[in-house]
Short mmCIF file of C-alpha atoms in Angstrom, two decimals:
data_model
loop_
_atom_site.label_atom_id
_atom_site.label_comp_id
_atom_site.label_asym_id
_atom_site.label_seq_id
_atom_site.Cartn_x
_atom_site.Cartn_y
_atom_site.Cartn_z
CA UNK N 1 0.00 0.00 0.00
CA UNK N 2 1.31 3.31 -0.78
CA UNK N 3 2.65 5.13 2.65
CA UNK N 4 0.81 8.34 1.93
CA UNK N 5 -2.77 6.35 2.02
CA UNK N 6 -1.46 4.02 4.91
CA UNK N 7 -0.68 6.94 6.80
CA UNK N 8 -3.66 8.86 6.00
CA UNK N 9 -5.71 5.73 7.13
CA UNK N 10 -3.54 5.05 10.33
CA UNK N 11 -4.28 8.96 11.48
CA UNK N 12 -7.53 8.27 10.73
CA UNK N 13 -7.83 4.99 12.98
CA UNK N 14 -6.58 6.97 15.68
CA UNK N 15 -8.40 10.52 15.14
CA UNK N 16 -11.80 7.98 15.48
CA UNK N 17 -11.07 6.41 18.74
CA UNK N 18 -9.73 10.06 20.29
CA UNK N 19 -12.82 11.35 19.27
CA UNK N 20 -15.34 9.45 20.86
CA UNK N 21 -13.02 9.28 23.66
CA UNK N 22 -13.08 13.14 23.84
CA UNK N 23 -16.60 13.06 23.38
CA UNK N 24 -19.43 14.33 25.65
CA UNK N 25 -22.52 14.34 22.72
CA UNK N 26 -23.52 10.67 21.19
CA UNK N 27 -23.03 12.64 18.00
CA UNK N 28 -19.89 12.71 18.08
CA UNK N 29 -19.29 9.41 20.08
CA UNK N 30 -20.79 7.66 16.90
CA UNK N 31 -19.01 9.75 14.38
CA UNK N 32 -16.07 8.61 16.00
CA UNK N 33 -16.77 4.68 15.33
CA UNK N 34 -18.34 5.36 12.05
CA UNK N 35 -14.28 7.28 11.44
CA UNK N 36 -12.87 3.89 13.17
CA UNK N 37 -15.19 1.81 10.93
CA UNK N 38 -14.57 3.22 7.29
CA UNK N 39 -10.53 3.85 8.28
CA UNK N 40 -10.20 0.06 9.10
CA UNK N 41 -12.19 -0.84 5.53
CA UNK N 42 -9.37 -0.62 3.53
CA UNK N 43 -6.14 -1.75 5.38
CA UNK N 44 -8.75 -5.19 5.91
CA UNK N 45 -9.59 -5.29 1.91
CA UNK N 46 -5.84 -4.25 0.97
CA UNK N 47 -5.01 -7.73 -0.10
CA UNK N 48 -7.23 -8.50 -2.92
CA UNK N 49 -7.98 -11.64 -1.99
CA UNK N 50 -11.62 -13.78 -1.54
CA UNK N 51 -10.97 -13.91 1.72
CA UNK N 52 -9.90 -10.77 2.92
CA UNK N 53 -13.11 -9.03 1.17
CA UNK N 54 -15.21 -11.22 2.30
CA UNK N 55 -13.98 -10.83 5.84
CA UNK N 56 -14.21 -7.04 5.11
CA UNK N 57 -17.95 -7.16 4.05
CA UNK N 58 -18.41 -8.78 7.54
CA UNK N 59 -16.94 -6.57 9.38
CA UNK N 60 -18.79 -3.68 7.43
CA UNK N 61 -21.75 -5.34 8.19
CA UNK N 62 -21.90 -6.12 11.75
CA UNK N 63 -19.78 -2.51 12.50
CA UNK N 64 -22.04 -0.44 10.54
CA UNK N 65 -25.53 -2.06 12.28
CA UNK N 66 -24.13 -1.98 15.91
CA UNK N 67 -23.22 1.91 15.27
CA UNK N 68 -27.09 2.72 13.85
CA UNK N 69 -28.29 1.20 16.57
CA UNK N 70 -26.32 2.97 18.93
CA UNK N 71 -27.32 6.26 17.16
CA UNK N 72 -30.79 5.13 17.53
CA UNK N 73 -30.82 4.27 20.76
CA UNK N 74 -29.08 7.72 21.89
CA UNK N 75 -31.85 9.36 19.47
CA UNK N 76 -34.61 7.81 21.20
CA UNK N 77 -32.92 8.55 24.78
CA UNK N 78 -33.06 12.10 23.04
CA UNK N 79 -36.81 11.91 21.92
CA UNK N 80 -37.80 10.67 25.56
CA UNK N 81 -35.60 12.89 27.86
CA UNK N 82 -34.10 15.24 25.70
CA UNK N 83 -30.44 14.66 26.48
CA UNK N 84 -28.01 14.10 24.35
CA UNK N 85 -24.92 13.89 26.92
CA UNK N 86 -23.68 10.04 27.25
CA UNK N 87 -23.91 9.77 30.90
CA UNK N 88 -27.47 10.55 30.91
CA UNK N 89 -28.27 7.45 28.74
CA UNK N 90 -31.49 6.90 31.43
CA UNK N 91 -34.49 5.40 29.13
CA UNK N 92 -34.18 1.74 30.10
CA UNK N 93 -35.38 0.93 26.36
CA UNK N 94 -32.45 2.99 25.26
CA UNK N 95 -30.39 1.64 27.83
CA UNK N 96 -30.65 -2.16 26.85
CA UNK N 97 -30.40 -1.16 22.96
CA UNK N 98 -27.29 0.43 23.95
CA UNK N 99 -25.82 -2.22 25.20
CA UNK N 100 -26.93 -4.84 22.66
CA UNK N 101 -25.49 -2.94 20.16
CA UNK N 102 -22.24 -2.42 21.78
CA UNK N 103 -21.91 -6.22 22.28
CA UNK N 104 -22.25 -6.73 18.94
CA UNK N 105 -19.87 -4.15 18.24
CA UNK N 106 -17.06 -5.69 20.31
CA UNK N 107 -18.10 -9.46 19.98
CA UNK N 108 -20.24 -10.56 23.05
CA UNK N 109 -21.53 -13.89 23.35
CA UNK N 110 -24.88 -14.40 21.66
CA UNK N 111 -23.41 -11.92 18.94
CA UNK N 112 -20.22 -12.97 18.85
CA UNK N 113 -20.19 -15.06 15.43
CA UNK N 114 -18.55 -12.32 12.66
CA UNK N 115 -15.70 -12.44 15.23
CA UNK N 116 -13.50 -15.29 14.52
CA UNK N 117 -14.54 -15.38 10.66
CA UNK N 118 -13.64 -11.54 10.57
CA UNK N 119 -10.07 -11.93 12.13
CA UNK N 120 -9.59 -15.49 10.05
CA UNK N 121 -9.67 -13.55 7.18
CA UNK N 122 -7.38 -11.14 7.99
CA UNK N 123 -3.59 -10.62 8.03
CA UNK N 124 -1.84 -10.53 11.16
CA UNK N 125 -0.83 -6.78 11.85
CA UNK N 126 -4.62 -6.08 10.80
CA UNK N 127 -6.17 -8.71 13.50
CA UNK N 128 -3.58 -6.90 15.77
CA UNK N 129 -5.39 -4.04 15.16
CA UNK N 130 -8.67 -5.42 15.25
CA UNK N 131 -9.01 -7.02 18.46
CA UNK N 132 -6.47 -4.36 20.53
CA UNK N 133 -7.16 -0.67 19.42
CA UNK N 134 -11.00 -1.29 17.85
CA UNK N 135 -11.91 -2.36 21.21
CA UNK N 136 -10.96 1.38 23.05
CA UNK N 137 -13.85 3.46 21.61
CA UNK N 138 -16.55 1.15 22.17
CA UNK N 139 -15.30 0.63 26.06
CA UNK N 140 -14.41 4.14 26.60
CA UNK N 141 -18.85 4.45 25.76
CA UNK N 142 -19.74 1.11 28.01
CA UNK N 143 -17.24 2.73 30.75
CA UNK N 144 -19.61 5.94 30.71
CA UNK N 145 -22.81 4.59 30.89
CA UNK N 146 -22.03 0.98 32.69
CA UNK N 147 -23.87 2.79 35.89
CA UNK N 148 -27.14 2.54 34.08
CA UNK N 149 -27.99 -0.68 32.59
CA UNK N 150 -29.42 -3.26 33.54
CA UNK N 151 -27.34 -5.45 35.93
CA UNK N 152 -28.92 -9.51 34.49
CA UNK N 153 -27.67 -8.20 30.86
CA UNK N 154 -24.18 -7.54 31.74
CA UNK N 155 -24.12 -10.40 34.15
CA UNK N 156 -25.49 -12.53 31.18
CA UNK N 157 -23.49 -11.02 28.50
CA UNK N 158 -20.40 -11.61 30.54
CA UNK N 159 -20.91 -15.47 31.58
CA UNK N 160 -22.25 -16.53 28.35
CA UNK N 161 -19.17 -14.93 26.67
CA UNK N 162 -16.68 -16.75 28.63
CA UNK N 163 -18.73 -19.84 28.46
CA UNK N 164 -18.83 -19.26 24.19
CA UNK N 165 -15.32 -17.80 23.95
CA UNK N 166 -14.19 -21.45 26.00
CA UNK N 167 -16.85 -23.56 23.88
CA UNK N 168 -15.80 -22.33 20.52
CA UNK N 169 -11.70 -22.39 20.58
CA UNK N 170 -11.93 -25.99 21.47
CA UNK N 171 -12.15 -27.57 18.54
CA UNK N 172 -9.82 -25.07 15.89
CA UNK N 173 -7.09 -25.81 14.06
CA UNK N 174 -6.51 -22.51 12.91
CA UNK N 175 -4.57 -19.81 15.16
CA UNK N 176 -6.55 -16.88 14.55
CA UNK N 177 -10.15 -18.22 15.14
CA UNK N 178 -8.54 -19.74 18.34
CA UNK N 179 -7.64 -15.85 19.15
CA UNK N 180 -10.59 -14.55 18.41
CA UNK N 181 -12.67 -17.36 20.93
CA UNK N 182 -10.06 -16.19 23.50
CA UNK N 183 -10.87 -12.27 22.57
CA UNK N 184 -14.56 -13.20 22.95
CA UNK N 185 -13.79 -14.79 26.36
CA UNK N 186 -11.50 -12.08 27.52
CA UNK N 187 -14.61 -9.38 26.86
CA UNK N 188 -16.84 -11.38 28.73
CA UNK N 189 -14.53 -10.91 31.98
CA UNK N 190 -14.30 -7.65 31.21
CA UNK N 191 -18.18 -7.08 31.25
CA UNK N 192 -19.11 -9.22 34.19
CA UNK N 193 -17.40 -6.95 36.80
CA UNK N 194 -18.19 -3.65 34.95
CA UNK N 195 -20.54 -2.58 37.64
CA UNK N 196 -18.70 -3.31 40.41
CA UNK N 197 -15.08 -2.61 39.44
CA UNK N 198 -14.96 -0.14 36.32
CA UNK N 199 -11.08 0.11 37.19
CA UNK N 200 -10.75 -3.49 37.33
CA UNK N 201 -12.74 -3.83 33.47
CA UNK N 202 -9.78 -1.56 32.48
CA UNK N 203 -6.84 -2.99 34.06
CA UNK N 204 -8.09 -6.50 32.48
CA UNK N 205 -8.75 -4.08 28.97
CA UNK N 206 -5.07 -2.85 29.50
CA UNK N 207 -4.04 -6.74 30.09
CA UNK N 208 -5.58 -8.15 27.32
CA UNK N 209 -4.07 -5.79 25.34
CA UNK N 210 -0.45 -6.52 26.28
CA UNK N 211 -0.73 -10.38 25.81
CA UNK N 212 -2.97 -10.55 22.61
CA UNK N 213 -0.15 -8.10 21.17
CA UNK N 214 2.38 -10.30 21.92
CA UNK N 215 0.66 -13.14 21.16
CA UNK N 216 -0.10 -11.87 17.74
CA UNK N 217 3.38 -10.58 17.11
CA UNK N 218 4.87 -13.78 17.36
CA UNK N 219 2.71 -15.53 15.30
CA UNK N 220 3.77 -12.35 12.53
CA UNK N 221 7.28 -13.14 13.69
CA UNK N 222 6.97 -17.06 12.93
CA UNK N 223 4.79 -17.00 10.27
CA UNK N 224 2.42 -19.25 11.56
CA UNK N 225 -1.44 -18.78 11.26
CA UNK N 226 -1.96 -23.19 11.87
CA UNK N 227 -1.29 -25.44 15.04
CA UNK N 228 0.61 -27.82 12.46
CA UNK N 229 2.77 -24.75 11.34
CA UNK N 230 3.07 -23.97 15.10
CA UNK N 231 4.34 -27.25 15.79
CA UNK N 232 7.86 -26.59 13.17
CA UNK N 233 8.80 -23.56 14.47
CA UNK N 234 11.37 -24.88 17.36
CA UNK N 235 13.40 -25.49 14.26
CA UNK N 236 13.19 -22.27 12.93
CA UNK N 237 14.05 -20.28 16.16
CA UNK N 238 14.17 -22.16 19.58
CA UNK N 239 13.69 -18.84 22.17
CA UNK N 240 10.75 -17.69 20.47
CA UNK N 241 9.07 -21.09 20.58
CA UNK N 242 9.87 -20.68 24.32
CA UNK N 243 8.43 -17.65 24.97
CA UNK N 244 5.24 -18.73 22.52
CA UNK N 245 4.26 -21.23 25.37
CA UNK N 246 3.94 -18.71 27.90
CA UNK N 247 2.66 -15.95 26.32
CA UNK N 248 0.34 -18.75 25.03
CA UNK N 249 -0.41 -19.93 29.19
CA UNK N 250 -0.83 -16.06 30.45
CA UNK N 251 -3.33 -15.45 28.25
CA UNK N 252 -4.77 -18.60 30.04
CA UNK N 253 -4.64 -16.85 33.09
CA UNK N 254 -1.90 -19.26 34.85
CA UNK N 255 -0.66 -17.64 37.82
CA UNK N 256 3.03 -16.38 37.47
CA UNK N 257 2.41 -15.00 34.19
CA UNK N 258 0.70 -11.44 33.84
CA UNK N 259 -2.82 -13.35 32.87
CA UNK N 260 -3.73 -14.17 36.32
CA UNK N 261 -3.39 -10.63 37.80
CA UNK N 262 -7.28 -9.27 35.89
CA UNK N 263 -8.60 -12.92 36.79
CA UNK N 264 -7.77 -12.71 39.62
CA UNK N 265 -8.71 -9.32 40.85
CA UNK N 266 -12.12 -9.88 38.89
CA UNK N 267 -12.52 -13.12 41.30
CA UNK N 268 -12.04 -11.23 44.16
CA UNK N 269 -14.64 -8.35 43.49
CA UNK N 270 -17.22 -10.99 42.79
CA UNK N 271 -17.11 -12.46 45.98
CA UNK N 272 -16.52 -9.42 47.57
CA UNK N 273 -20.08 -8.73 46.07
CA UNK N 274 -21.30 -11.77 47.54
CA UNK N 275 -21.60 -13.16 43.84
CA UNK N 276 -19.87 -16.78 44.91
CA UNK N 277 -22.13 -18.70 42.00
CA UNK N 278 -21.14 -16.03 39.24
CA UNK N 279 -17.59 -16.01 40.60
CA UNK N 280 -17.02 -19.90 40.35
CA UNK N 281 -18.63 -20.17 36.90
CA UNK N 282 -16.51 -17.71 35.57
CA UNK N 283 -13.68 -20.02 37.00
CA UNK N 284 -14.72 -22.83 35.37
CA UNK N 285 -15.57 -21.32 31.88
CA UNK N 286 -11.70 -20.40 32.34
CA UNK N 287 -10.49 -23.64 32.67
CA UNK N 288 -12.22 -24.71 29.22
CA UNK N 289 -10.39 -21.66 27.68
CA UNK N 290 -6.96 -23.27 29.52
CA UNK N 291 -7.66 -26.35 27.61
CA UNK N 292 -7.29 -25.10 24.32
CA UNK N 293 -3.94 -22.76 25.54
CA UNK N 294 -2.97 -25.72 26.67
CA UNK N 295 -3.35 -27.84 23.00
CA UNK N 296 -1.62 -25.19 21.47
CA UNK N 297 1.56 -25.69 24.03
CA UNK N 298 1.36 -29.79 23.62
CA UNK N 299 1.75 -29.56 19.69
CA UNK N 300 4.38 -26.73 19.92
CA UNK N 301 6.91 -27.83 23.13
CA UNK N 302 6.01 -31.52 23.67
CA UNK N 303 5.40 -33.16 20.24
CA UNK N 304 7.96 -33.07 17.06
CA UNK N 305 6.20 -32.85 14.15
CA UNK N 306 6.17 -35.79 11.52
CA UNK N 307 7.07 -33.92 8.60
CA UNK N 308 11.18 -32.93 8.05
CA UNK N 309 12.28 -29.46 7.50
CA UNK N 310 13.89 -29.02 4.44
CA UNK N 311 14.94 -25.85 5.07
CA UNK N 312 18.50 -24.46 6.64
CA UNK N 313 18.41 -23.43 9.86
CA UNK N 314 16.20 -20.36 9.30
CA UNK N 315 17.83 -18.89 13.16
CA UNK N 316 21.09 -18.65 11.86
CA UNK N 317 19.95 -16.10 9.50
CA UNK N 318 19.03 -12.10 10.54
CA UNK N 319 15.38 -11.72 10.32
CA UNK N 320 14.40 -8.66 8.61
CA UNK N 321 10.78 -7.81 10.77
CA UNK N 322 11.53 -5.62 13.64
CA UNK N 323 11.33 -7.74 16.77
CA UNK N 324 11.27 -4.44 19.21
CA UNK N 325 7.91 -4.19 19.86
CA UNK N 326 7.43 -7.95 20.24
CA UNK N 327 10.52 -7.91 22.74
CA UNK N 328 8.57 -5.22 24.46
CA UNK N 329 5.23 -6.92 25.06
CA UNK N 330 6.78 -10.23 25.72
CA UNK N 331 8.79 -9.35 28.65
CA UNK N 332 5.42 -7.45 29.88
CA UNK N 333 2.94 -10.65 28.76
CA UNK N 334 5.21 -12.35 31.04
CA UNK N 335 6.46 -10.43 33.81
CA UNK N 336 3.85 -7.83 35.04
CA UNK N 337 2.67 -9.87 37.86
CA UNK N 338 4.69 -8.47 40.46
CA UNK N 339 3.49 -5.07 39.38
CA UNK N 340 0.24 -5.89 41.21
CA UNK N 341 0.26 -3.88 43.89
CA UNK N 342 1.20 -1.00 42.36
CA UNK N 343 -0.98 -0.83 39.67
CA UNK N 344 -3.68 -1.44 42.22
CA UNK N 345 -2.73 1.70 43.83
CA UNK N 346 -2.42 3.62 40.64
CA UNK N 347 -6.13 2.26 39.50
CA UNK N 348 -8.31 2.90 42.37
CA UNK G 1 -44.39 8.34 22.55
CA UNK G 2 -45.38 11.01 19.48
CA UNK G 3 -46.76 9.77 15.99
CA UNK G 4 -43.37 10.70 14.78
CA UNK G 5 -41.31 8.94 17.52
CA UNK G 6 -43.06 6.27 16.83
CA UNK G 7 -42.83 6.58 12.54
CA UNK G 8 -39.03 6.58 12.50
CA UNK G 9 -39.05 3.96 15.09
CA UNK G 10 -40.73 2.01 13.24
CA UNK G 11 -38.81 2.59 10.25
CA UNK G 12 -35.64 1.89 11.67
CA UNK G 13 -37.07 -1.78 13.25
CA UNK G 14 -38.20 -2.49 9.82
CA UNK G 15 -34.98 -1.75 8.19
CA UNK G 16 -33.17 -3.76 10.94
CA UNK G 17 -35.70 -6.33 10.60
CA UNK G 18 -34.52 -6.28 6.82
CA UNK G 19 -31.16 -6.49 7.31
CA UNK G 20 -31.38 -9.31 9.67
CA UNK G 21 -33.75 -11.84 8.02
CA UNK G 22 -33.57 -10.81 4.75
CA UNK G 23 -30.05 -12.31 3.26
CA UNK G 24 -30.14 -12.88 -0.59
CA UNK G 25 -28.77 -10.64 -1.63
CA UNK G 26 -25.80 -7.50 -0.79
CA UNK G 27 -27.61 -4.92 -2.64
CA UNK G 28 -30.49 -5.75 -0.30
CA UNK G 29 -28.33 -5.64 3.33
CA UNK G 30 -27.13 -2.24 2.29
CA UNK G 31 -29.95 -0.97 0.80
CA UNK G 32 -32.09 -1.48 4.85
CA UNK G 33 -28.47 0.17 6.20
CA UNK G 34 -29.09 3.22 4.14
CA UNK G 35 -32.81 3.08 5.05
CA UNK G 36 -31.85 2.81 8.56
CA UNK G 37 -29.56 6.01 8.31
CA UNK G 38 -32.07 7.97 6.81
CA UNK G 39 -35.02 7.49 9.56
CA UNK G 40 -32.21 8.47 11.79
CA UNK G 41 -31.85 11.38 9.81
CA UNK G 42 -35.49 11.74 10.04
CA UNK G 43 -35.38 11.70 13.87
CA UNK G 44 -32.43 14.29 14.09
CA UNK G 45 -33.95 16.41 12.30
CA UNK G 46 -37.49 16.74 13.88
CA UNK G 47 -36.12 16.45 17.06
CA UNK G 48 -34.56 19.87 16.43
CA UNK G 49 -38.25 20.98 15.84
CA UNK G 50 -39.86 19.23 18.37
CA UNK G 51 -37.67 20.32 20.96
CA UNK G 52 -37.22 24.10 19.31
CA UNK G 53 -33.34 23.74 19.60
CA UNK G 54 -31.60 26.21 17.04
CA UNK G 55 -27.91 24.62 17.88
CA UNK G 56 -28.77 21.19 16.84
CA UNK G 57 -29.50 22.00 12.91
CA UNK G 58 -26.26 21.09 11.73
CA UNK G 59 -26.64 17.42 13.20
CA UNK G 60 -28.93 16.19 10.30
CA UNK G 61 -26.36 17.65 7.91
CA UNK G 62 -23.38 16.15 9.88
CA UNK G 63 -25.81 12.49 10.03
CA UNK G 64 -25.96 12.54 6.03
CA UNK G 65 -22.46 12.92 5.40
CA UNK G 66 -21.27 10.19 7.37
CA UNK G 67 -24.26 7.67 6.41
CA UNK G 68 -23.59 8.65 2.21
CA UNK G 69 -19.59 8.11 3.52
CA UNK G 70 -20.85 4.84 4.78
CA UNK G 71 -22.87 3.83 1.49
CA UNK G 72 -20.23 4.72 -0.70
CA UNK G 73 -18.05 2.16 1.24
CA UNK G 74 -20.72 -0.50 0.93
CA UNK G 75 -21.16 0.04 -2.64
CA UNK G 76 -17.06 -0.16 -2.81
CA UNK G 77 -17.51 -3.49 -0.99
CA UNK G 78 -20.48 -4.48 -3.55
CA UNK G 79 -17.80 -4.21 -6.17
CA UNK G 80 -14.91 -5.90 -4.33
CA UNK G 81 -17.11 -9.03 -3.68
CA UNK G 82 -18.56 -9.57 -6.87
CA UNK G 83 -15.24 -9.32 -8.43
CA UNK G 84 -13.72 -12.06 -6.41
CA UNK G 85 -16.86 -13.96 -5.55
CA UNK G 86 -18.71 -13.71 -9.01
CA UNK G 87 -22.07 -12.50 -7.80
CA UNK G 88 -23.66 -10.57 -4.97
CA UNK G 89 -25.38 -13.52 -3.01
CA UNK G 90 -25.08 -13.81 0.78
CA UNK G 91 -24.86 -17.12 0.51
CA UNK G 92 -21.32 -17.63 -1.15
CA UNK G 93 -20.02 -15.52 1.47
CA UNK G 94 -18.74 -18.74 3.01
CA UNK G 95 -14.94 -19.20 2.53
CA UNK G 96 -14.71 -18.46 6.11
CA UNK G 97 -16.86 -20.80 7.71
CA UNK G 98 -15.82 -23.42 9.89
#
């Protein structure tokens, strides 16, 4: 793509998501995501390729409903109170429309399904951007009016997203739709303690982001977008297989890894809330995510794959992608657990 | 709720309505979008009547922009897809599945 247009559509990307984030008026809020929306379009479609249009038109879809129904639901908050402010979403009707279109905008549970054929579609650096800075706008809006809606819909959005986002990755082969169940789960923790904890839905936001960058990175970085590619690259370079394990396990949540620090904290707010039920079936839906983490670190560390590399030792070589930022959110997928505390005290 | 509320309500519900059950063909899907945009332009402009708010005139205007920016892109899309899908149909849209 020529670097005039990719730069134009980069600003673009992030002149949308400071917008609604600077925004007071739903007007502007949802000219903000429409901005997000149509900058995405091409970088997605850039490839001209069956699948990457198709995944576009998708995308296109889905984004351009969920934001006319969040206009509409802001215009009939409008027509009933006459506000226009986003923390004085108060119309219940409004309210839940609000919220069903946001969960379709960021992949919730029972609306969930353009999510993992969207990002299968896609190239890597694109899903990157997908499921890390497309998710900002839409939860700097949910932050704002959280206080308002209806506390079964979150609480049902939330479990049946973790339950979905565990049910779905189970059986893929392919590395992306496995990222985008474990996206899908990772929103549904975020929602469930929205009420509660808004600080915590953003630390676990902030989380998420760190480990699904690095996760995606290294897949760019190995070339790998199957488990049975996944399971050749300790011959093509040894450390990054390594680290692929655990960045794989923390977004599992397994405790020294940076993963466990939003599960954890989430945990403990709902049975500080005297939610113990809630609580332990978020646990559990967990564990099925785990499973598939866990498949994913079988094939790549503890089996050798049947098939010989023909290849010469691609490690010897200097790669040519800059491993920087993968370096960067590595080290922090891996070692912000410690940082606990402090955070803590920074958050709340 | 007004008659009017309740006209572009009911506009919008049917165009949603469209674009949710209705999947033959493209055309179709972006045709309810567009029809959903405009009863939302519908409803900001009369609510700058109805509520007799002078500031709010330019919102219609601002509305219309994005939603033609919006169609344009859809149309774009139209043409992407049935050049490397052959045809418009919601139902080949299924490379992805799995």
């Amino acid at each position: 793509m020529n670097p005039y247009v990719l730069m134009i559509l980069l600003s673009s990307l992030g002149l949308g998501t400071t917008l609604t984030f600077a925004s007071s008026h739903w007007l502007l809020a949802w000219m903000g995501l429409e901005i997000n929306t149509l900058a995405i379009t091409p970088l997605m479609a850039q490839h001209h390729h069956p699948r990457a249009v198709e995944a576009t038109t998708k995308y296109f879809l889905t984004q351009a409903t969920a934001a006319a129904m969040i206009l509409f639901a802001s215009t009939t908050n409008a027509w009933m109170t006459g506000e226009w402010s986003i923390t004085d979403l108060s119309d219940p009707l409004a309210n839940t429309m609000f919220m069903t279109a946001l969960a379709l905008k960021i992949g919730l549970a029972p609306m969930h399904f353009w999510m993992p054929e969207v990002l299968q579609g896609l190239d890597l650096l694109t899903g990157l951007i997908l499921s890390t800075w497309q998710k900002l706008a839409p939860f700097a809006l949910i932050i704002q009016t959280a206080q308002n809606i209806d506390p079964l819909l979150l609480t049902l959005l939330g479990v049946t997203s973790t339950l979905v986002g565990g049910w779905g990755g189970l059986n893929q082969t392919q590395l992306r739709k496995i990222l985008a169940y474990s996206s899908i789960a990772h929103m549904g923790w975020m929602i469930i303690v929205i009420q509660y904890a808004p600080q915590l839905t953003l630390l676990a936001l902030g989380t998420y982001i760190i480990m699904t960058s690095a996760a995606f990175l290294t897949l760019k970085m190995s070339l790998t977008t199957k488990v049975s590619t996944l399971a050749t690259t300790w011959s093509k370079s040894p450390i990054l297989t390594a680290t692929t394990a655990l960045v794989l396990l923390s977004l599992g949540g397994l405790p020294p890894l940076t993963g466990f620090m939003p599960k954890w904290l989430i945990l403990q707010e709902l049975t500080k809330q005297d939610l113990p039920i809630i609580a332990t079936t978020m646990a559990l839906a967990a564990l099925i995510s785990l499973y598939f983490y866990l498949r994913l670190c079988y094939a790549m560390t503890l089996t050798i794959s049947p098939n010989t590399t023909n290849s010469t030792t691609p490690w010897r070589t200097q790669t040519t992608q800059a491993s920087m930022p993968l370096a960067l959110f590595t080290m922090a997928t891996l070692g912000l657990l410690p940082m606990t505390p402090a955070i803590l005290t920074l958050t709340t | 709720m007004t008659p009017v509320h309740f006209s572009f309500s009911s506009a919008f519900i049917l165009g949603l309505m469209g674009l949710a059950f209705h999947r033959t063909h493209l055309l179709s899907a972006l045709l309810c979008l567009e029809g959903m945009m405009l009863s939302l332009f519908i409803a900001l402009a009369l609510w700058a009547l109805q509520f007799e708010s002078t500031g709010f005139s330019t919102a219609p205007m601002l509305l219309l922009a994005f939603s033609a920016c919006e169609a344009s892109t859809g149309l774009a899309l139209l043409v992407a897809t049935a050049r490397t899908h052959g045809t418009d149909r919601l139902q080949n849209l299924n490379l992805l599945q799995c």
